[in-house]
Amino acid sequence: MAGNPMLKFVTLHREMPEKRDAQNRKADFGEIYREFAAERAAAQASRCSQCGVPYCQTHCPLHNNIPDWLRLTAEGRLREAYDISQLTNTFPEICGRICPQDRLCEGNCVIEQSGHGTVTIGAVEKYITDTAWEEGWVEPPAPAEERPESVGIVGAGPGGLAAADMLRRAGVQVTVYDRYDRAGGLLSYGIPGFKLEKEVVERRNRQLEEGGVAFELGCEVGRDVTFAELRERHDALVIATGVYKSRELEHPHADAQGVVKAIDYLTVSSKKYFGDQVDEFDSGEMNAEGKRVVVIGGGDTAMDCVRTAIRQGATSVKCLYRRDRANMPGSQREVGNAEEEGVEFVWLTAPGGFETHGMTPDAEVRQIGPEGQGSGVRPGPATGPVRGVSVQRMKLGEPDATGRQRPEVMEGADYLEEADLVIKALGFEPEDLPTLWEQPELEVTRWGTVKADFRTHATALDGVYAVGDIVRGASLVVWAIRDGRECAEAILERFDLATVEARTMATATVAAE
Ligand code: FAD
Ligand code: SF4
Ligand code: SF4
């Protein structure tokens, strides 16, 4: 093994890039991990044992060639490492920052399985690409030759942008439509800066533009332009609209003043972070400063809300989740980060209702009189701002069909959790696109997600493709990137086939003449 730069996992411990101290990082929206220094990135990459069957690669949705770029990093050959890394991933520096590596590549690293601590794959991927940006190796997707075909992409999230990048590199004329005023989808207006600084997304957006991708922002398909018009305008269309319909609670006062949806709260916070004038923030409606905040939910969105509230200066932040820590869907790494920053998790709790400063349902009953003395419950007056969440304590019961223990209410154990701002982070569902876009032939699943071919991403409408969350339901950035890339390949195959057919027809016509 003399001279082998790899297999250092036995003598070298796993190390992440340095994390900023919790007190310090709470004061801003900057990323919490610092950059690896060159020697440390090389050292950490050298821990890889270069598996013959690399499970890390199998469990990366993009099947990144991880062992090769780790070896090249260990050898200090960063330019080559970058060239290999960007072959399979359109936005490696973004995935390196926000993939839940513990569930994907790193969670399946054999070194982790053997108890030595996984290779820090994500941090090295980020390091390679950040270096590539600094060195000017990241090229805009400017093609060598232009093609005549044009593709319209609805949605400028990672799915749409990954497709745009590949198609443009092949010379296709690409226009991306988005209802927001900035490209990036949830990378811009969802995922907070402490996980992914906005400049990392913005420089990608700028580069796509420099490469010739046209953006029509502030353009909502179904309102500003019809889907049918876009089909006329382009040779192929990609639907990459994500899922934005927030799941709701049925309880009374679930929309009282001060009870807000997670996506609205995070979007407002992102806009403020971009430096925009945001009335909902400036009025205090969506600003946690000086407030007792309760976040309902246990997924990644809830984690982003609690940590955003801390940074906005909330006096306390509590997260209610109906199962326990071991059974929560959000990343354990993010829970740890949130706890360090001062968030309190209240496991095995669920909202049973909301109390407001106006008259509560209880107060209405009392006003009318005890049972038998009044004339029944009158409809309550317009409710005031939220006063708290009526919390039900839960216990885990029998496993359900998926094997997860079902949360059950503990009777008589309710209590009031006082709050000035309640954020509902209960997940997302797709909007009803066939109705919104007057496209009844666009097939959807029973969950409302668009039905698309597993490999080509073609939908039931000829020349229309769909990628990312609108097909998968709320998922991950890395899956949206994979879909976008695969869909671009399928569209190029379609165009090439059409070109060959047109040439064959032309030759046949000439021959017939
Ligand atoms: P999106 O990113 O949602 O983009 C869709 C775009 O379509 C939007 O810009 C929208 O404005 C536009 N659009 C929608 N309808 C129309 C219309 N009618 N006309 C024009 N434009 C339209 N994933 C991770 O991997 N790691 C994380 O840490 C992570 N954190 C997350 C945190 C939050 C708060 C949320 C909500 C999600 C998080 N995710 C994370 C999930 C990830 O962001 C999504 O899976 C991913 O962004 C999906 O990409 P997409 O391209 O399908 O859609
Ligand atoms: Fe891991 Fe995500 Fe990078 Fe794949 S893209 S190697 S899953 S961090
Ligand atoms: Fe290296 Fe771990 Fe991947 Fe094996 S599984 S190639 S040790 S990163």
Coordinates of C-alpha atoms and ligand atoms in Angstrom, one line a residue:
M1 CA 0.0 0.0 0.0
A2 CA 3.1 2.2 0.1
G3 CA 2.5 5.4 -2.0
N4 CA -1.3 4.8 -2.2
P5 CA -2.9 8.1 -1.4
M6 CA -6.2 6.4 -0.5
L7 CA -7.6 4.1 2.2
K8 CA -6.7 6.4 5.0
F9 CA -9.9 5.8 6.9
V10 CA -8.3 3.7 9.6
T11 CA -5.8 6.4 10.7
L12 CA -7.7 9.5 9.7
H13 CA -11.0 10.5 11.4
R14 CA -14.0 11.8 9.6
E15 CA -14.2 15.6 9.7
M16 CA -16.7 17.9 8.3
P17 CA -15.8 21.5 7.4
E18 CA -15.8 23.7 10.5
K19 CA -19.2 24.6 11.7
R20 CA -19.8 28.2 12.8
D21 CA -20.6 28.6 16.5
A22 CA -24.3 28.6 17.1
Q23 CA -24.3 32.1 18.8
N24 CA -22.5 33.5 15.8
R25 CA -24.5 31.9 13.1
K26 CA -27.9 32.7 14.7
A27 CA -27.1 36.4 13.9
D28 CA -27.3 36.0 10.1
F29 CA -28.5 33.9 7.2
G30 CA -25.1 32.9 6.0
E31 CA -24.3 29.2 5.6
I32 CA -23.2 27.5 8.8
Y33 CA -20.4 25.3 7.4
R34 CA -17.1 27.0 6.4
E35 CA -15.1 25.8 3.3
F36 CA -12.6 23.0 3.6
A37 CA -9.1 24.1 3.2
A38 CA -7.3 22.4 0.3
E39 CA -5.2 20.1 2.5
R40 CA -8.2 19.0 4.6
A41 CA -10.4 18.3 1.5
A42 CA -7.6 16.2 0.1
A43 CA -7.1 14.4 3.4
Q44 CA -10.8 13.7 3.8
A45 CA -11.1 12.4 0.2
S46 CA -8.1 10.1 0.9
R47 CA -10.2 8.2 3.5
C48 CA -12.2 6.5 0.6
S49 CA -11.4 2.8 0.2
Q50 CA -12.1 2.9 -3.6
C51 CA -14.7 0.1 -3.4
G52 CA -15.0 -2.2 -6.4
V53 CA -18.8 -1.9 -6.0
P54 CA -19.3 1.6 -4.7
Y55 CA -22.6 1.7 -2.8
C56 CA -22.2 5.5 -2.4
Q57 CA -22.6 5.8 -6.2
T58 CA -25.5 3.4 -6.4
H59 CA -27.4 5.4 -3.8
C60 CA -26.7 8.8 -5.4
P61 CA -29.7 9.5 -7.6
L62 CA -27.3 10.9 -10.2
H63 CA -24.9 7.9 -9.9
N64 CA -22.1 10.3 -9.6
N65 CA -18.6 8.8 -10.1
I66 CA -17.7 9.5 -6.5
P67 CA -14.7 7.2 -6.0
D68 CA -12.9 8.7 -9.0
W69 CA -13.4 12.4 -8.0
L70 CA -12.4 11.5 -4.4
R71 CA -9.2 10.0 -5.7
L72 CA -8.4 12.9 -7.9
T73 CA -9.1 15.3 -5.1
A74 CA -6.8 13.3 -2.8
E75 CA -4.1 13.6 -5.5
G76 CA -4.7 17.4 -5.8
R77 CA -6.0 17.0 -9.4
L78 CA -9.0 19.3 -8.9
R79 CA -9.6 20.3 -12.4
E80 CA -10.0 16.7 -13.5
A81 CA -12.1 16.0 -10.4
Y82 CA -14.4 18.8 -11.4
D83 CA -14.6 17.6 -15.0
I84 CA -15.8 14.2 -13.9
S85 CA -18.1 15.6 -11.3
Q86 CA -20.0 17.9 -13.6
L87 CA -20.4 15.1 -16.2
T88 CA -23.3 13.6 -14.2
N89 CA -24.4 16.6 -12.1
T90 CA -25.6 19.9 -13.4
F91 CA -25.4 21.7 -10.0
P92 CA -22.8 19.8 -7.9
E93 CA -22.1 22.6 -5.5
I94 CA -25.8 22.8 -4.7
C95 CA -26.2 19.1 -4.1
G96 CA -23.0 19.1 -2.0
R97 CA -24.7 21.6 0.3
I98 CA -28.3 20.4 0.6
C99 CA -28.6 16.7 -0.3
P100 CA -29.6 14.7 2.7
Q101 CA -26.3 12.8 2.4
D102 CA -27.0 10.7 5.4
R103 CA -29.9 9.1 3.5
L104 CA -28.2 8.9 0.2
C105 CA -24.5 8.6 -0.7
E106 CA -22.9 8.9 2.7
G107 CA -25.5 6.8 4.5
N108 CA -24.4 3.9 2.2
C109 CA -20.6 4.4 2.4
V110 CA -19.0 1.1 3.4
I111 CA -16.7 2.9 5.8
E112 CA -19.7 4.2 7.7
Q113 CA -21.1 0.6 7.8
S114 CA -17.8 -0.6 9.3
G115 CA -18.0 2.0 12.0
H116 CA -15.2 4.4 10.9
G117 CA -17.5 7.3 9.9
T118 CA -18.5 8.0 6.3
V119 CA -16.3 9.8 3.8
T120 CA -17.6 13.4 3.7
I121 CA -18.7 13.0 0.1
G122 CA -21.1 16.1 0.0
A123 CA -18.5 18.5 1.5
V124 CA -15.9 17.3 -1.0
E125 CA -18.3 17.7 -3.9
K126 CA -19.0 21.2 -2.8
Y127 CA -15.4 22.0 -2.3
I128 CA -14.5 20.7 -5.9
T129 CA -17.2 22.9 -7.5
D130 CA -16.7 26.0 -5.4
T131 CA -13.0 25.8 -6.4
A132 CA -14.0 25.4 -10.1
W133 CA -16.1 28.6 -9.8
E134 CA -13.2 30.4 -8.2
E135 CA -10.8 29.2 -10.9
G136 CA -13.2 30.0 -13.8
W137 CA -13.6 26.4 -14.9
V138 CA -17.4 26.5 -14.9
E139 CA -18.5 27.3 -18.4
P140 CA -21.8 28.9 -19.5
P141 CA -23.9 26.4 -21.5
A142 CA -23.1 28.2 -24.8
P143 CA -23.4 25.7 -27.6
A144 CA -20.9 25.2 -30.5
E145 CA -23.7 25.1 -33.0
E146 CA -27.3 26.4 -32.8
R147 CA -30.3 24.1 -33.5
P148 CA -33.6 25.3 -34.9
E149 CA -35.8 23.5 -32.4
S150 CA -37.3 25.4 -29.4
V151 CA -38.3 24.1 -26.0
G152 CA -40.5 25.9 -23.4
I153 CA -39.9 25.0 -19.8
V154 CA -42.6 25.9 -17.2
G155 CA -40.9 26.3 -13.8
A156 CA -37.4 27.6 -13.1
G157 CA -36.6 25.2 -10.2
P158 CA -33.8 22.7 -10.3
G159 CA -35.7 20.3 -12.5
G160 CA -36.5 22.9 -15.1
L161 CA -33.1 24.5 -15.0
A162 CA -31.2 21.1 -15.3
A163 CA -33.2 20.4 -18.4
A164 CA -32.6 24.0 -19.7
D165 CA -28.8 23.6 -19.2
M166 CA -28.6 20.3 -21.1
L167 CA -30.8 21.4 -24.0
R168 CA -29.0 24.7 -24.4
R169 CA -25.6 23.0 -24.4
A170 CA -26.9 20.9 -27.3
G171 CA -27.9 24.2 -29.2
V172 CA -31.6 24.1 -28.6
Q173 CA -33.5 27.4 -28.2
V174 CA -34.7 27.4 -24.6
T175 CA -37.2 29.7 -22.9
V176 CA -38.0 29.2 -19.2
Y177 CA -41.2 30.6 -17.8
D178 CA -41.7 31.2 -14.1
R179 CA -44.4 33.0 -12.1
Y180 CA -41.8 34.3 -9.6
D181 CA -39.6 37.3 -10.3
R182 CA -36.4 35.2 -9.9
A183 CA -35.3 31.9 -11.2
G184 CA -34.3 29.0 -8.9
G185 CA -37.7 27.8 -7.6
L186 CA -37.4 26.5 -4.1
L187 CA -33.6 27.1 -4.2
S188 CA -34.4 30.8 -4.3
Y189 CA -37.8 31.0 -2.5
G190 CA -37.9 28.2 0.0
I191 CA -34.6 26.8 1.1
P192 CA -33.0 29.4 3.5
G193 CA -29.6 31.0 3.1
F194 CA -28.1 29.2 6.1
K195 CA -28.3 26.0 4.1
L196 CA -27.8 27.5 0.6
E197 CA -26.6 31.0 0.1
K198 CA -28.6 32.8 -2.6
E199 CA -25.5 33.9 -4.5
V200 CA -24.7 30.2 -5.2
V201 CA -28.1 30.0 -7.0
E202 CA -27.9 33.4 -8.6
R203 CA -24.6 32.8 -10.2
R204 CA -26.0 29.6 -11.9
N205 CA -29.0 31.7 -13.1
R206 CA -26.7 34.3 -14.5
Q207 CA -24.7 31.7 -16.3
L208 CA -27.7 30.1 -17.9
E209 CA -28.7 33.5 -19.2
E210 CA -25.1 34.1 -20.5
G211 CA -25.4 30.8 -22.3
G212 CA -28.5 32.0 -24.1
V213 CA -31.3 30.6 -22.1
A214 CA -34.2 33.1 -22.2
F215 CA -36.2 33.7 -19.0
E216 CA -39.7 35.0 -18.9
L217 CA -40.1 35.7 -15.2
G218 CA -43.2 37.0 -13.5
C219 CA -45.2 34.9 -16.1
E220 CA -47.7 32.5 -14.7
V221 CA -48.8 29.9 -17.1
G222 CA -52.6 29.7 -16.9
R223 CA -52.9 33.4 -16.1
D224 CA -50.4 35.4 -18.2
V225 CA -50.2 32.9 -21.0
T226 CA -52.2 29.8 -21.7
F227 CA -50.6 26.3 -21.9
A228 CA -52.1 25.9 -25.3
E229 CA -50.3 29.1 -26.5
L230 CA -47.0 27.6 -25.3
R231 CA -47.6 24.4 -27.1
E232 CA -48.1 26.4 -30.3
R233 CA -44.9 28.5 -29.6
H234 CA -42.5 25.6 -28.9
D235 CA -41.6 22.2 -30.4
A236 CA -41.6 20.6 -26.9
L237 CA -42.7 21.7 -23.4
V238 CA -41.4 20.6 -20.0
I239 CA -43.7 21.0 -17.0
A240 CA -41.5 21.6 -13.9
T241 CA -43.8 23.5 -11.6
G242 CA -43.2 21.8 -8.3
V243 CA -45.9 21.3 -5.6
Y244 CA -47.1 24.3 -3.7
K245 CA -50.6 23.6 -2.3
S246 CA -50.0 23.5 1.4
R247 CA -51.7 20.7 3.4
E248 CA -54.1 22.3 5.9
L249 CA -55.6 21.7 9.3
E250 CA -59.3 21.4 9.7
H251 CA -59.5 23.0 13.2
P252 CA -61.4 26.2 13.8
H253 CA -59.2 29.3 13.6
A254 CA -56.6 27.4 11.6
D255 CA -56.3 30.6 9.5
A256 CA -56.5 33.1 12.3
Q257 CA -54.2 36.1 12.1
G258 CA -50.8 34.9 13.1
V259 CA -51.3 31.4 11.9
V260 CA -49.4 31.2 8.6
K261 CA -48.3 28.6 6.0
A262 CA -44.7 27.6 6.0
I263 CA -44.1 28.3 2.3
D264 CA -45.5 31.9 2.6
Y265 CA -43.3 32.5 5.7
L266 CA -40.2 31.1 4.0
T267 CA -40.8 33.0 0.7
V268 CA -41.2 36.3 2.6
S269 CA -38.1 35.6 4.5
S270 CA -36.1 34.8 1.3
K271 CA -37.4 38.0 -0.4
K272 CA -36.2 40.0 2.6
Y273 CA -32.9 38.3 2.4
F274 CA -32.6 39.2 -1.2
G275 CA -33.1 42.9 -0.1
D276 CA -36.6 43.3 -1.5
Q277 CA -39.3 45.5 0.0
V278 CA -41.7 43.0 1.6
D279 CA -44.8 44.4 3.2
E280 CA -45.8 41.2 5.0
F281 CA -42.5 41.2 6.7
D282 CA -42.3 45.0 7.5
S283 CA -45.8 44.9 8.9
G284 CA -44.7 42.2 11.3
E285 CA -47.2 39.7 9.9
M286 CA -44.5 37.3 8.8
N287 CA -41.7 38.4 11.0
A288 CA -40.9 36.3 14.1
E289 CA -39.0 39.1 15.9
G290 CA -39.9 39.3 19.6
K291 CA -42.5 36.6 19.2
R292 CA -43.2 33.2 20.8
V293 CA -43.2 30.9 17.7
V294 CA -44.7 27.4 17.4
V295 CA -44.0 25.4 14.2
I296 CA -46.2 22.4 13.5
G297 CA -44.5 19.5 11.5
G298 CA -41.4 17.4 11.5
G299 CA -40.1 17.5 8.0
D300 CA -37.3 19.6 6.4
T301 CA -39.7 22.5 5.8
A302 CA -40.4 22.6 9.5
M303 CA -36.7 22.6 10.3
D304 CA -36.1 25.5 7.9
C305 CA -39.0 27.5 9.6
V306 CA -37.7 27.0 13.2
R307 CA -34.2 28.0 12.3
T308 CA -35.5 31.0 10.3
A309 CA -37.5 32.2 13.3
I310 CA -34.5 32.0 15.5
R311 CA -32.6 34.2 13.1
Q312 CA -35.4 36.7 12.9
G313 CA -35.1 37.1 16.7
A314 CA -38.0 35.1 18.1
T315 CA -38.1 35.0 21.9
S316 CA -38.8 31.3 21.8
V317 CA -39.2 28.6 19.1
K318 CA -41.0 25.3 19.7
C319 CA -41.6 22.6 17.2
L320 CA -44.5 20.2 17.6
Y321 CA -44.3 16.8 16.1
R322 CA -46.7 13.9 16.5
R323 CA -44.1 11.1 16.6
D324 CA -40.8 10.9 18.4
R325 CA -37.3 11.9 17.4
A326 CA -36.4 8.5 15.9
N327 CA -39.5 8.6 13.7
M328 CA -39.4 12.1 12.3
P329 CA -39.0 12.6 8.5
G330 CA -36.6 15.6 8.8
S331 CA -32.9 15.1 8.7
Q332 CA -31.3 14.3 12.1
R333 CA -28.4 16.6 11.2
E334 CA -30.8 19.5 10.8
V335 CA -32.6 18.7 14.1
G336 CA -29.1 18.8 15.8
N337 CA -28.4 22.1 14.2
A338 CA -31.7 23.5 15.2
E339 CA -31.3 22.4 18.8
E340 CA -27.8 24.0 19.0
E341 CA -29.4 27.2 17.9
G342 CA -32.0 27.1 20.7
V343 CA -35.1 25.4 19.2
E344 CA -37.1 23.2 21.5
F345 CA -38.6 20.1 20.0
V346 CA -41.8 18.9 21.7
W347 CA -42.1 15.3 20.5
L348 CA -45.3 13.3 20.5
T349 CA -47.6 16.4 20.3
A350 CA -50.2 17.5 17.7
P351 CA -52.4 20.5 17.4
G352 CA -55.9 20.0 18.6
G353 CA -57.1 23.5 17.8
F354 CA -56.1 27.2 18.0
E355 CA -57.0 29.8 20.6
T356 CA -57.3 33.4 19.6
H357 CA -57.4 36.7 21.5
G358 CA -60.9 37.2 20.1
M359 CA -63.6 34.9 21.5
T360 CA -62.7 31.3 21.5
P361 CA -65.3 28.6 21.0
D362 CA -65.2 28.0 24.8
A363 CA -65.8 31.6 25.6
E364 CA -68.8 31.6 23.3
V365 CA -70.3 28.7 25.1
R366 CA -69.7 30.3 28.5
Q367 CA -71.3 33.6 27.3
I368 CA -74.5 31.8 26.4
G369 CA -74.5 30.0 29.7
P370 CA -74.0 26.5 31.1
E371 CA -75.7 23.6 29.4
G372 CA -79.5 23.8 29.6
Q373 CA -79.6 27.5 30.5
G374 CA -78.7 29.1 27.2
S375 CA -80.2 28.9 23.7
G376 CA -77.3 27.0 22.0
V377 CA -74.0 28.0 20.6
R378 CA -74.1 31.1 18.4
P379 CA -71.7 31.6 15.6
G380 CA -68.6 33.2 17.1
P381 CA -67.5 36.8 16.3
A382 CA -64.7 37.4 13.9
T383 CA -61.6 35.9 15.6
G384 CA -58.7 38.0 16.8
P385 CA -55.0 37.2 16.5
V386 CA -53.8 33.8 17.6
R387 CA -53.1 33.3 21.4
G388 CA -51.8 29.7 21.3
V389 CA -52.2 26.2 20.1
S390 CA -54.3 23.7 22.0
V391 CA -51.8 20.8 22.1
Q392 CA -52.7 17.1 22.3
R393 CA -50.2 14.7 23.7
M394 CA -49.7 11.6 21.7
K395 CA -48.3 8.1 22.2
L396 CA -47.1 5.6 19.6
G397 CA -49.5 2.7 19.0
E398 CA -49.7 -0.2 16.7
P399 CA -47.7 -0.1 13.4
D400 CA -49.7 0.9 10.3
A401 CA -49.5 -0.7 6.8
T402 CA -46.1 0.9 6.3
G403 CA -44.7 -0.5 9.5
R404 CA -44.5 2.9 11.2
Q405 CA -46.1 3.1 14.7
R406 CA -49.4 5.1 14.5
P407 CA -49.6 8.2 16.7
E408 CA -52.6 8.1 19.1
V409 CA -54.1 10.9 21.2
M410 CA -53.7 10.6 25.0
E411 CA -57.1 11.5 26.2
G412 CA -57.3 14.3 28.9
A413 CA -53.7 15.4 28.5
D414 CA -54.3 18.5 26.4
Y415 CA -52.7 21.8 27.3
L416 CA -52.3 25.3 25.8
E417 CA -49.0 26.3 24.2
E418 CA -49.1 30.1 24.1
A419 CA -47.8 31.6 20.8
D420 CA -47.8 34.8 18.8
L421 CA -46.9 33.2 15.5
V422 CA -47.8 29.7 14.5
I423 CA -46.3 28.2 11.3
K424 CA -48.0 25.3 9.6
A425 CA -45.5 23.0 7.9
L426 CA -47.6 20.0 7.1
G427 CA -46.4 19.2 3.6
F428 CA -47.4 20.0 0.1
E429 CA -49.7 18.7 -2.6
P430 CA -49.8 19.4 -6.4
E431 CA -52.1 22.0 -7.9
D432 CA -54.8 20.7 -10.2
L433 CA -53.0 21.4 -13.5
P434 CA -55.4 19.8 -15.9
T435 CA -58.2 22.1 -14.6
L436 CA -56.0 25.2 -14.1
W437 CA -54.5 24.9 -17.6
E438 CA -57.6 23.5 -19.3
Q439 CA -55.8 20.4 -20.4
P440 CA -58.1 17.5 -19.4
E441 CA -56.0 15.1 -21.4
L442 CA -53.0 15.7 -19.2
E443 CA -53.1 12.5 -17.1
V444 CA -52.5 12.8 -13.4
T445 CA -52.2 10.1 -10.6
R446 CA -54.8 9.8 -7.9
W447 CA -52.6 12.1 -5.8
G448 CA -52.7 14.8 -8.5
T449 CA -49.1 14.5 -9.6
V450 CA -48.5 14.5 -13.4
K451 CA -48.2 11.0 -14.9
A452 CA -44.9 10.8 -16.8
D453 CA -42.9 7.9 -18.4
F454 CA -40.3 6.7 -15.9
R455 CA -37.4 7.0 -18.3
T456 CA -38.3 9.7 -20.9
H457 CA -40.6 11.8 -18.6
A458 CA -43.1 12.1 -21.5
T459 CA -46.7 12.8 -20.4
A460 CA -49.9 11.8 -22.1
L461 CA -49.7 15.0 -24.3
D462 CA -47.6 14.6 -27.3
G463 CA -44.3 16.6 -27.0
V464 CA -45.0 17.5 -23.4
Y465 CA -42.7 16.2 -20.6
A466 CA -42.8 16.6 -16.8
V467 CA -40.1 16.5 -14.2
G468 CA -39.3 17.0 -10.5
D469 CA -41.8 17.4 -7.6
I470 CA -44.9 17.8 -9.9
V471 CA -44.3 14.2 -10.9
R472 CA -42.7 12.7 -7.7
G473 CA -44.6 14.8 -5.1
A474 CA -42.5 16.8 -2.6
S475 CA -39.1 15.2 -3.1
L476 CA -35.4 16.4 -3.3
V477 CA -33.4 18.7 -5.4
V478 CA -31.1 15.9 -6.6
W479 CA -34.1 13.9 -8.0
A480 CA -35.4 17.0 -9.8
I481 CA -32.0 17.4 -11.4
R482 CA -31.9 13.8 -12.5
D483 CA -35.4 14.1 -14.0
G484 CA -34.4 17.3 -15.8
R485 CA -31.3 15.7 -17.3
E486 CA -33.1 12.5 -18.4
C487 CA -35.9 14.5 -19.9
A488 CA -33.5 16.7 -21.9
E489 CA -31.9 13.6 -23.3
A490 CA -35.3 12.2 -24.4
I491 CA -36.2 15.5 -26.0
L492 CA -32.9 15.5 -28.0
E493 CA -33.6 12.0 -29.1
R494 CA -37.0 13.1 -30.3
F495 CA -35.6 16.0 -32.2
D496 CA -32.8 13.8 -33.7
L497 CA -35.4 11.3 -34.8
A498 CA -37.6 14.0 -36.3
T499 CA -34.6 15.3 -38.2
V500 CA -33.7 11.9 -39.6
E501 CA -37.4 11.3 -40.6
A502 CA -37.5 14.7 -42.3
R503 CA -34.3 13.9 -44.2
T504 CA -35.6 10.5 -45.2
M505 CA -38.8 12.0 -46.5
A506 CA -36.9 14.7 -48.4
T507 CA -34.7 12.0 -50.0
A508 CA -37.7 9.9 -50.9
T509 CA -39.5 12.9 -52.4
V510 CA -36.4 13.8 -54.5
A511 CA -36.1 10.2 -55.6
A512 CA -39.8 10.0 -56.6
E513 CA -39.4 13.2 -58.7
Ligands
FAD1 P1 -39.5 23.9 -7.6 O1 -38.2 24.1 -7.1 O2 -40.7 24.0 -6.7 O3 -39.7 24.9 -8.8 C1 -41.0 25.1 -9.5 C2 -41.0 26.4 -10.1 O4 -42.2 26.4 -10.9 C3 -41.2 27.6 -9.1 O5 -40.2 28.5 -9.4 C4 -42.6 28.1 -9.4 O6 -42.7 29.5 -9.2 C5 -42.8 27.7 -10.8 N1 -44.2 27.6 -11.2 C6 -45.2 26.8 -10.6 N2 -46.3 27.0 -11.3 C7 -46.1 27.8 -12.3 C8 -47.0 28.3 -13.3 N3 -48.2 28.0 -13.4 N4 -46.4 29.2 -14.2 C9 -45.1 29.5 -14.1 N5 -44.3 29.1 -13.2 C10 -44.8 28.2 -12.3 N6 -34.5 19.3 -1.1 C11 -33.3 18.9 -0.9 O7 -32.7 18.1 -1.6 N7 -32.6 19.4 0.2 C12 -33.1 20.3 1.1 O8 -32.5 20.7 2.0 C13 -34.5 20.7 0.8 N8 -35.0 21.7 1.6 C14 -36.3 22.1 1.4 C15 -36.8 23.1 2.1 C16 -38.1 23.5 1.9 C17 -38.7 24.6 2.7 C18 -38.9 23.0 0.8 C19 -40.3 23.5 0.6 C20 -38.3 22.0 0.0 C21 -37.0 21.5 0.3 N9 -36.4 20.6 -0.5 C22 -35.1 20.2 -0.3 C23 -37.2 20.0 -1.7 C24 -36.7 20.7 -3.0 O9 -36.6 22.0 -2.8 C25 -37.6 20.3 -4.1 O10 -37.7 18.9 -4.2 C26 -37.1 20.8 -5.5 O11 -36.9 22.2 -5.4 C27 -38.1 20.4 -6.6 O12 -37.7 21.0 -7.8 P2 -38.7 21.4 -9.0 O13 -37.9 21.9 -10.0 O14 -39.5 20.2 -9.2 O15 -39.7 22.5 -8.4
SF4_2 FE1 -24.3 12.6 -2.6 FE2 -26.2 14.3 -3.5 FE3 -23.7 14.5 -4.4 FE4 -25.1 12.4 -5.1 S1 -25.5 14.5 -5.6 S2 -23.0 12.4 -4.4 S3 -26.4 12.1 -3.2 S4 -24.4 14.9 -2.3
SF4_3 FE1 -15.4 5.4 -1.1 FE2 -17.4 5.0 0.7 FE3 -17.9 5.2 -1.9 FE4 -16.6 3.1 -0.9 S1 -18.7 3.6 -0.5 S2 -16.1 4.2 -2.8 S3 -15.4 4.0 0.7 S4 -17.0 6.8 -0.6

